[in-house]
mmCIF file of C-alpha atoms and ligand atoms in Angstrom:
data_model
loop_
_atom_site.group_PDB
_atom_site.id
_atom_site.type_symbol
_atom_site.label_atom_id
_atom_site.label_comp_id
_atom_site.label_asym_id
_atom_site.label_seq_id
_atom_site.Cartn_x
_atom_site.Cartn_y
_atom_site.Cartn_z
ATOM 1 C CA MET A 3 -34.622 19.458 21.537
ATOM 2 C CA ALA A 4 -31.367 18.220 19.408
ATOM 3 C CA ARG A 5 -29.451 21.651 18.345
ATOM 4 C CA VAL A 6 -27.678 21.969 15.178
ATOM 5 C CA ALA A 7 -24.685 24.517 14.567
ATOM 6 C CA LEU A 8 -24.455 26.946 11.809
ATOM 7 C CA GLU A 9 -21.396 28.910 11.172
ATOM 8 C CA SER A 10 -20.873 32.658 11.024
ATOM 9 C CA THR A 11 -18.130 32.860 7.975
ATOM 10 C CA LEU A 12 -20.392 31.510 5.824
ATOM 11 C CA LEU A 13 -23.012 34.178 6.436
ATOM 12 C CA LEU A 14 -20.633 37.176 6.935
ATOM 13 C CA HIS A 15 -17.804 36.326 4.280
ATOM 14 C CA GLY A 16 -19.703 33.916 1.871
ATOM 15 C CA VAL A 17 -22.920 35.744 0.905
ATOM 16 C CA PRO A 18 -23.550 39.393 -0.118
ATOM 17 C CA ARG A 19 -24.599 41.510 3.149
ATOM 18 C CA GLU A 20 -28.148 42.040 1.942
ATOM 19 C CA SER A 21 -28.395 38.279 1.644
ATOM 20 C CA CYS A 22 -27.194 37.359 5.208
ATOM 21 C CA LEU A 23 -30.020 38.108 7.527
ATOM 22 C CA SER A 24 -32.527 36.568 4.967
ATOM 23 C CA LEU A 25 -30.392 33.740 4.593
ATOM 24 C CA HIS A 26 -30.074 33.461 8.584
ATOM 25 C CA ALA A 27 -33.778 33.231 8.882
ATOM 26 C CA GLN A 28 -34.213 30.504 6.396
ATOM 27 C CA LEU A 29 -31.747 28.556 7.789
ATOM 28 C CA CYS A 30 -32.997 28.405 11.165
ATOM 29 C CA ASP A 31 -36.879 27.745 9.526
ATOM 30 C CA ASP A 32 -34.865 24.668 7.551
ATOM 31 C CA VAL A 33 -33.513 22.979 11.035
ATOM 32 C CA ARG A 34 -36.647 23.688 13.060
ATOM 33 C CA GLY A 35 -38.884 22.191 10.124
ATOM 34 C CA ALA A 36 -36.771 19.016 10.106
ATOM 35 C CA GLY A 37 -37.341 18.913 14.151
ATOM 36 C CA ALA A 38 -34.190 20.478 15.678
ATOM 37 C CA GLU A 39 -32.903 23.789 17.009
ATOM 38 C CA PRO A 40 -30.681 25.843 15.182
ATOM 39 C CA ALA A 41 -27.585 27.742 17.161
ATOM 40 C CA LEU A 42 -25.788 30.392 15.264
ATOM 41 C CA ILE A 43 -21.997 30.317 16.534
ATOM 42 C CA ALA A 44 -19.795 33.389 16.258
ATOM 43 C CA VAL A 45 -17.581 35.577 18.934
ATOM 44 C CA PHE A 46 -19.186 38.713 19.896
ATOM 45 C CA GLY A 47 -17.312 41.343 21.532
ATOM 46 C CA GLY A 48 -14.356 38.675 22.900
ATOM 47 C CA GLU A 49 -17.466 35.940 24.108
ATOM 48 C CA SER A 50 -17.912 32.959 22.243
ATOM 49 C CA VAL A 51 -21.846 32.908 21.606
ATOM 50 C CA VAL A 52 -23.820 29.487 20.624
ATOM 51 C CA GLY A 53 -27.057 30.719 19.510
ATOM 52 C CA VAL A 54 -26.366 34.275 17.868
ATOM 53 C CA SER A 55 -29.247 36.468 18.060
ATOM 54 C CA ALA A 56 -30.841 38.161 15.013
ATOM 55 C CA CYS A 57 -30.011 41.382 16.693
ATOM 56 C CA GLN A 58 -26.445 40.422 17.539
ATOM 57 C CA LEU A 59 -25.803 39.134 13.851
ATOM 58 C CA GLU A 60 -26.965 43.049 12.667
ATOM 59 C CA ALA A 61 -24.667 44.239 15.003
ATOM 60 C CA LEU A 62 -21.885 42.033 13.676
ATOM 61 C CA LEU A 63 -22.892 43.514 10.170
ATOM 62 C CA SER A 64 -23.173 46.735 10.679
ATOM 63 C CA SER A 65 -19.359 46.616 12.678
ATOM 64 C CA GLY A 66 -17.499 46.925 9.507
ATOM 65 C CA THR A 67 -15.213 44.073 8.455
ATOM 66 C CA VAL A 68 -15.223 40.938 11.096
ATOM 67 C CA PRO A 69 -12.255 38.652 11.082
ATOM 68 C CA LYS A 70 -12.448 35.058 10.440
ATOM 69 C CA ALA A 71 -11.524 33.096 13.317
ATOM 70 C CA ASN A 72 -9.769 29.759 12.811
ATOM 71 C CA THR A 73 -8.093 27.344 15.361
ATOM 72 C CA SER A 74 -4.903 29.448 15.308
ATOM 73 C CA ASN A 75 -6.281 32.991 16.094
ATOM 74 C CA LEU A 76 -9.581 32.240 17.859
ATOM 75 C CA GLY A 77 -7.831 32.939 21.282
ATOM 76 C CA VAL A 78 -6.081 36.226 20.281
ATOM 77 C CA LEU A 79 -9.516 37.578 19.003
ATOM 78 C CA LEU A 80 -11.077 36.372 22.338
ATOM 79 C CA ALA A 81 -8.173 38.220 24.339
ATOM 80 C CA ARG A 82 -8.899 41.147 22.408
ATOM 81 C CA LYS A 83 -12.326 41.406 22.889
ATOM 82 C CA ALA A 84 -12.891 41.211 19.273
ATOM 83 C CA HIS A 85 -16.007 40.400 17.026
ATOM 84 C CA ALA A 86 -15.378 37.216 14.767
ATOM 85 C CA ALA A 87 -16.848 34.832 12.085
ATOM 86 C CA THR A 88 -16.118 31.393 13.052
ATOM 87 C CA THR A 89 -15.216 28.938 10.152
ATOM 88 C CA VAL A 90 -15.825 25.103 10.300
ATOM 89 C CA SER A 91 -13.021 24.774 12.408
ATOM 90 C CA THR A 92 -13.800 27.000 15.423
ATOM 91 C CA THR A 93 -17.508 26.487 14.676
ATOM 92 C CA MET A 94 -16.858 22.795 15.313
ATOM 93 C CA GLU A 95 -14.877 23.729 18.276
ATOM 94 C CA LEU A 96 -17.227 25.862 20.157
ATOM 95 C CA ALA A 97 -20.114 23.253 19.029
ATOM 96 C CA ALA A 98 -18.147 20.436 20.562
ATOM 97 C CA ARG A 99 -17.810 22.379 23.826
ATOM 98 C CA ALA A 100 -21.688 22.936 23.934
ATOM 99 C CA GLY A 101 -22.444 19.617 23.202
ATOM 100 C CA ILE A 102 -24.030 19.968 19.843
ATOM 101 C CA ARG A 103 -23.244 17.079 17.620
ATOM 102 C CA VAL A 104 -24.418 18.225 14.372
ATOM 103 C CA PHE A 105 -23.270 20.919 12.409
ATOM 104 C CA ALA A 106 -24.493 22.327 8.809
ATOM 105 C CA THR A 107 -22.439 24.489 6.199
ATOM 106 C CA GLY A 108 -21.651 24.557 2.573
ATOM 107 C CA GLY A 109 -18.349 23.547 1.966
ATOM 108 C CA LEU A 110 -15.514 22.623 4.064
ATOM 109 C CA GLY A 111 -12.140 24.097 3.768
ATOM 110 C CA GLY A 112 -8.951 22.306 2.428
ATOM 111 C CA VAL A 113 -6.323 21.939 0.190
ATOM 112 C CA HIS A 114 -6.158 25.036 -2.436
ATOM 113 C CA GLN A 115 -5.397 24.614 -5.969
ATOM 114 C CA GLY A 116 -2.037 25.049 -6.603
ATOM 115 C CA TRP A 117 -0.924 23.584 -3.395
ATOM 116 C CA SER A 118 2.338 22.098 -4.857
ATOM 117 C CA THR A 119 4.014 25.598 -5.270
ATOM 118 C CA GLN A 120 2.061 27.527 -2.478
ATOM 119 C CA LEU A 121 0.665 25.446 0.499
ATOM 120 C CA ASP A 122 -2.627 26.540 1.682
ATOM 121 C CA VAL A 123 -4.418 24.080 3.801
ATOM 122 C CA SER A 124 -7.432 24.752 5.986
ATOM 123 C CA SER A 125 -7.408 24.034 9.406
ATOM 124 C CA ASP A 126 -10.562 22.937 9.105
ATOM 125 C CA LEU A 127 -9.115 19.385 8.059
ATOM 126 C CA LEU A 128 -7.451 18.958 11.273
ATOM 127 C CA ALA A 129 -10.332 20.113 13.074
ATOM 128 C CA CYS A 130 -12.477 16.922 11.862
ATOM 129 C CA THR A 131 -9.875 14.834 13.871
ATOM 130 C CA ARG A 132 -10.336 16.991 17.135
ATOM 131 C CA PHE A 133 -13.888 17.759 17.630
ATOM 132 C CA PRO A 134 -16.647 15.383 17.823
ATOM 133 C CA VAL A 135 -18.844 17.117 15.488
ATOM 134 C CA ALA A 136 -20.578 15.595 12.221
ATOM 135 C CA VAL A 137 -20.433 18.192 9.679
ATOM 136 C CA VAL A 138 -23.104 18.347 6.964
ATOM 137 C CA CYS A 139 -21.815 20.054 3.628
ATOM 138 C CA SER A 140 -21.838 19.575 -0.002
ATOM 139 C CA GLY A 141 -18.163 18.325 0.070
ATOM 140 C CA VAL A 142 -15.317 21.159 -0.228
ATOM 141 C CA LYS A 143 -15.292 24.741 -1.109
ATOM 142 C CA SER A 144 -15.722 24.872 -5.031
ATOM 143 C CA ILE A 145 -12.547 26.768 -5.406
ATOM 144 C CA LEU A 146 -10.241 24.432 -4.042
ATOM 145 C CA ASP A 147 -8.394 21.213 -5.348
ATOM 146 C CA VAL A 148 -11.080 18.485 -4.258
ATOM 147 C CA ARG A 149 -9.504 15.400 -5.168
ATOM 148 C CA ALA A 150 -6.381 16.739 -2.920
ATOM 149 C CA THR A 151 -8.562 17.604 -0.396
ATOM 150 C CA ARG A 152 -10.555 14.186 -0.361
ATOM 151 C CA GLU A 153 -7.071 12.560 -0.176
ATOM 152 C CA ALA A 154 -6.201 14.472 2.664
ATOM 153 C CA LEU A 155 -9.351 13.697 4.748
ATOM 154 C CA GLU A 156 -8.438 9.902 4.062
ATOM 155 C CA THR A 157 -4.836 10.508 5.339
ATOM 156 C CA LEU A 158 -6.212 12.257 8.392
ATOM 157 C CA GLY A 159 -8.414 9.320 9.230
ATOM 158 C CA VAL A 160 -11.548 11.119 8.663
ATOM 159 C CA PRO A 161 -14.776 9.115 8.092
ATOM 160 C CA VAL A 162 -16.651 10.440 5.023
ATOM 161 C CA VAL A 163 -19.968 9.356 4.252
ATOM 162 C CA GLY A 164 -22.257 10.218 1.670
ATOM 163 C CA PHE A 165 -26.074 10.863 1.828
ATOM 164 C CA ARG A 166 -27.830 8.859 -0.928
ATOM 165 C CA THR A 167 -24.355 9.336 -2.939
ATOM 166 C CA GLY A 168 -21.378 7.146 -3.260
ATOM 167 C CA LEU A 169 -19.492 10.061 -4.861
ATOM 168 C CA PHE A 170 -17.581 12.957 -3.068
ATOM 169 C CA PRO A 171 -19.783 15.861 -4.190
ATOM 170 C CA ALA A 172 -18.222 19.106 -6.030
ATOM 171 C CA PHE A 173 -20.003 21.743 -4.283
ATOM 172 C CA TYR A 174 -21.853 23.043 -7.365
ATOM 173 C CA GLN A 175 -21.520 19.418 -9.125
ATOM 174 C CA ARG A 176 -23.088 16.612 -7.429
ATOM 175 C CA SER A 177 -19.683 15.032 -8.057
ATOM 176 C CA LEU A 178 -16.514 15.377 -10.074
ATOM 177 C CA SER A 179 -17.006 15.282 -13.749
ATOM 178 C CA GLU A 180 -13.943 13.201 -14.498
ATOM 179 C CA ALA A 181 -12.877 9.583 -15.148
ATOM 180 C CA SER A 182 -13.019 7.811 -11.347
ATOM 181 C CA PRO A 183 -14.318 10.773 -9.429
ATOM 182 C CA PRO A 184 -13.370 10.553 -5.571
ATOM 183 C CA THR A 185 -15.879 8.655 -3.451
ATOM 184 C CA VAL A 186 -16.885 8.527 -0.168
ATOM 185 C CA ASP A 187 -16.297 5.286 2.561
ATOM 186 C CA ALA A 188 -20.195 4.445 3.056
ATOM 187 C CA THR A 189 -23.446 5.552 1.608
ATOM 188 C CA PHE A 190 -26.522 5.958 3.730
ATOM 189 C CA ASP A 191 -29.952 6.359 2.123
ATOM 190 C CA ASN A 192 -31.895 6.803 5.280
ATOM 191 C CA VAL A 193 -31.715 9.547 8.161
ATOM 192 C CA GLU A 194 -32.446 7.031 10.751
ATOM 193 C CA GLU A 195 -29.612 4.983 9.964
ATOM 194 C CA LEU A 196 -27.270 7.829 9.389
ATOM 195 C CA GLY A 197 -28.424 9.411 12.872
ATOM 196 C CA ALA A 198 -27.756 6.110 14.760
ATOM 197 C CA PHE A 199 -24.281 5.933 12.736
ATOM 198 C CA VAL A 200 -23.251 9.417 13.635
ATOM 199 C CA HIS A 201 -24.174 8.920 17.263
ATOM 200 C CA ALA A 202 -22.163 5.876 17.580
ATOM 201 C CA GLU A 203 -19.371 7.065 15.729
ATOM 202 C CA LEU A 204 -18.771 10.402 17.576
ATOM 203 C CA ALA A 205 -19.101 8.432 20.974
ATOM 204 C CA ARG A 206 -16.809 5.791 19.861
ATOM 205 C CA THR A 207 -14.056 8.168 18.471
ATOM 206 C CA GLY A 208 -14.541 11.402 20.191
ATOM 207 C CA ARG A 209 -13.565 12.934 16.756
ATOM 208 C CA GLY A 210 -15.363 14.449 13.626
ATOM 209 C CA ILE A 211 -17.290 12.796 10.790
ATOM 210 C CA VAL A 212 -17.882 14.521 7.243
ATOM 211 C CA VAL A 213 -21.481 13.963 6.150
ATOM 212 C CA CYS A 214 -21.623 14.569 2.105
ATOM 213 C CA ASN A 215 -25.048 15.843 0.923
ATOM 214 C CA PRO A 216 -24.739 17.027 -2.773
ATOM 215 C CA ILE A 217 -26.340 20.178 -4.117
ATOM 216 C CA PRO A 218 -30.108 19.596 -5.235
ATOM 217 C CA GLU A 219 -30.049 18.059 -8.866
ATOM 218 C CA ASP A 220 -32.441 21.347 -9.800
ATOM 219 C CA ALA A 221 -29.817 23.694 -8.553
ATOM 220 C CA GLU A 222 -26.431 22.376 -10.159
ATOM 221 C CA ILE A 223 -24.231 24.590 -11.983
ATOM 222 C CA PRO A 224 -22.975 22.610 -14.975
ATOM 223 C CA ALA A 225 -18.992 22.317 -14.728
ATOM 224 C CA PRO A 226 -17.632 23.727 -18.157
ATOM 225 C CA ARG A 227 -19.672 27.055 -16.671
ATOM 226 C CA PHE A 228 -18.469 27.147 -13.595
ATOM 227 C CA GLU A 229 -14.810 26.447 -14.435
ATOM 228 C CA ALA A 230 -15.005 29.492 -17.040
ATOM 229 C CA TRP A 231 -16.015 31.508 -14.052
ATOM 230 C CA LYS A 232 -13.708 30.250 -11.376
ATOM 231 C CA GLN A 233 -10.825 30.524 -13.518
ATOM 232 C CA GLU A 234 -11.736 34.438 -14.362
ATOM 233 C CA ALA A 235 -12.492 34.921 -10.370
ATOM 234 C CA LEU A 236 -8.817 33.182 -9.321
ATOM 235 C CA ARG A 237 -7.156 35.343 -11.885
ATOM 236 C CA MET A 238 -8.635 38.413 -10.084
ATOM 237 C CA ALA A 239 -7.634 36.819 -6.805
ATOM 238 C CA SER A 240 -4.117 36.636 -7.995
ATOM 239 C CA GLU A 241 -3.913 40.319 -9.396
ATOM 240 C CA ALA A 242 -5.487 41.940 -6.263
ATOM 241 C CA GLY A 243 -3.115 39.995 -4.056
ATOM 242 C CA ALA A 244 -5.895 38.353 -2.002
ATOM 243 C CA THR A 245 -4.338 35.241 -0.448
ATOM 244 C CA GLY A 246 -4.657 33.427 2.635
ATOM 245 C CA ARG A 247 -7.841 33.997 4.905
ATOM 246 C CA ASP A 248 -8.749 36.521 2.239
ATOM 247 C CA ALA A 249 -8.818 34.539 -0.806
ATOM 248 C CA THR A 250 -12.198 32.815 -0.113
ATOM 249 C CA PRO A 251 -14.186 36.040 0.480
ATOM 250 C CA PHE A 252 -12.452 37.733 -2.154
ATOM 251 C CA VAL A 253 -12.997 34.861 -4.907
ATOM 252 C CA LEU A 254 -16.904 33.976 -3.900
ATOM 253 C CA GLY A 255 -17.676 37.665 -4.157
ATOM 254 C CA ARG A 256 -16.297 37.792 -7.759
ATOM 255 C CA LEU A 257 -17.923 34.643 -8.570
ATOM 256 C CA HIS A 258 -21.393 35.743 -7.582
ATOM 257 C CA ALA A 259 -20.901 38.866 -9.556
ATOM 258 C CA ILE A 260 -19.368 37.239 -13.078
ATOM 259 C CA SER A 261 -22.483 34.920 -12.666
ATOM 260 C CA ASN A 262 -24.899 37.264 -11.964
ATOM 261 C CA GLY A 263 -26.094 35.789 -9.005
ATOM 262 C CA GLU A 264 -26.011 32.257 -10.373
ATOM 263 C CA THR A 265 -23.495 30.940 -7.481
ATOM 264 C CA LEU A 266 -25.113 32.651 -5.060
ATOM 265 C CA ARG A 267 -28.728 30.963 -5.555
ATOM 266 C CA ALA A 268 -26.911 27.593 -6.243
ATOM 267 C CA ASN A 269 -24.781 28.135 -2.813
ATOM 268 C CA ILE A 270 -28.331 28.988 -0.902
ATOM 269 C CA ALA A 271 -30.020 25.958 -2.264
ATOM 270 C CA LEU A 272 -27.140 23.759 -1.060
ATOM 271 C CA VAL A 273 -26.930 25.227 2.398
ATOM 272 C CA ARG A 274 -30.288 25.116 2.622
ATOM 273 C CA SER A 275 -30.539 21.489 1.815
ATOM 274 C CA ASN A 276 -27.678 20.773 4.443
ATOM 275 C CA ALA A 277 -29.672 22.624 7.172
ATOM 276 C CA ARG A 278 -32.554 20.458 6.441
ATOM 277 C CA LEU A 279 -30.568 17.173 6.726
ATOM 278 C CA ALA A 280 -28.637 18.085 9.516
ATOM 279 C CA GLY A 281 -31.906 18.966 11.505
ATOM 280 C CA ALA A 282 -33.148 15.565 10.339
ATOM 281 C CA ILE A 283 -30.095 13.625 11.847
ATOM 282 C CA ALA A 284 -29.863 15.640 14.864
ATOM 283 C CA ALA A 285 -33.751 14.672 15.561
ATOM 284 C CA ALA A 286 -32.847 10.980 14.756
ATOM 285 C CA MET A 287 -29.958 10.695 17.510
ATOM 286 C CA PRO A 288 -30.482 9.086 20.656
ATOM 287 C CA ALA A 289 -30.163 12.047 22.973
HETATM 288 N N1 PSU B 302 -17.370 27.491 1.947
HETATM 289 C C1 PSU B 302 -18.298 28.741 1.207
HETATM 290 N N2 PSU B 302 -17.959 29.514 1.891
HETATM 291 C C2 PSU B 302 -17.542 30.105 2.731
HETATM 292 C C3 PSU B 302 -16.495 28.989 3.479
HETATM 293 C C4 PSU B 302 -16.640 27.891 2.724
HETATM 294 O O1 PSU B 302 -18.574 28.092 0.238
HETATM 295 O O2 PSU B 302 -17.310 31.307 3.460
HETATM 296 C C5 PSU B 302 -15.781 29.192 4.720
HETATM 297 C C6 PSU B 302 -15.673 28.411 5.855
HETATM 298 O O3 PSU B 302 -16.229 28.999 7.004
HETATM 299 C C7 PSU B 302 -14.456 27.420 5.705
HETATM 300 C C8 PSU B 302 -13.617 28.480 5.455
HETATM 301 O O4 PSU B 302 -14.546 26.871 7.260
HETATM 302 O O5 PSU B 302 -14.228 29.169 4.577
HETATM 303 C C9 PSU B 302 -12.264 28.153 5.281
HETATM 304 O O6 PSU B 302 -11.359 29.247 5.075
HETATM 305 P P1 PSU B 302 -9.819 29.023 5.130
HETATM 306 O O7 PSU B 302 -9.736 28.381 3.753
HETATM 307 O O8 PSU B 302 -9.425 30.214 4.996
HETATM 308 O O9 PSU B 302 -9.442 28.056 6.062
HETATM 309 MN MN1 MN B 303 -5.948 28.927 3.842
#
C-alpha cells in the first residue's frame, strides 16, 4: 500500500504535549481512511525511523526537549545518538530515501518577516529542490512573510499547485486578503489528475512539489483577529529573545494561549485535511 510521510516537529513542537498522541492517532486514521499507510518520521536514539510507533512517540514526548533537525544538523544528531524531531526538510530527505513520495504537514517553513534586516529562511525551501516528495500543506507557517516565501519558491523553481484553489493559501486563511494575492502555478480539481501529475513530475525531475490545500472553510480564522494575536506573540518572542530554530515553537505556543485554543483547533483541522488529501493522492498514484 502507498505510504504517506508525517513529520515529528509539528507534533513535538507545534502542538501542546497533551494533544500530541491524539493528533498523531487522528492523522494516522485520516491517511488510512483515504487508502494509504501513514509513516511518522523522527530520529530515535541516533536512528532515523520511518514509521515511528506510538510507544516511540511517547518515549520522545517524555524525554525532555527534543531538538529540531533540519538538513544542516541531522547528521550531527545521528552521530551523537540523539533523539530529534524532523522538520519538513529532514522529513522529505528521509521519506525520499525510503521511497515515500507523498508527505502531509501543516505549513512549510519559509522566509521570516523582517528578512531584510535579519535574514531567516528555512531550509525547507531548498529541500523542495532536492528531494522527490510532494508536500501537501496549507501554504507556509502563519508567522512568515507569505508573499516573500511564495516568490522564493518561484525563484527556486519549485512547482506549486493548488487543490481546488488558484490562490496560494495563508495557513489560517484560505488566501491572503490583499489586493492581488499570491497564486499557484496550476489548479487541480480532482485527486486522480493530481495523483497522475505528482507521479509524472516527481519521476521527470527527481525534485519536490508543493501541493497547496487551503484550510477548510469552517475552520478559517478571520485575518484581522489572527493579525492581532500574531503581533502580540511576535512581540513576546522578541522580548524573550526566541530566534532561529526556537522562534516557531515559542510563537505557536503563545498563539495557542492568547487565542484560547482557537489557533490550535484550526491547526488541527488543516493538518487533518492535508493528511486526508495526501492519503488520497498516494492512493491515486501508479505504484
Ligand atoms: N508549521 C507549523 N508548525 C510547525 C512547523 C511548521 O504550523 O511546527 C515546523 C515544520 O516542521 C517546519 C519547521 O519544517 O517548523 C520550520 O522551522 P524553521 O523555520 O526553523 O526551519
Ligand atoms: Mn530559521
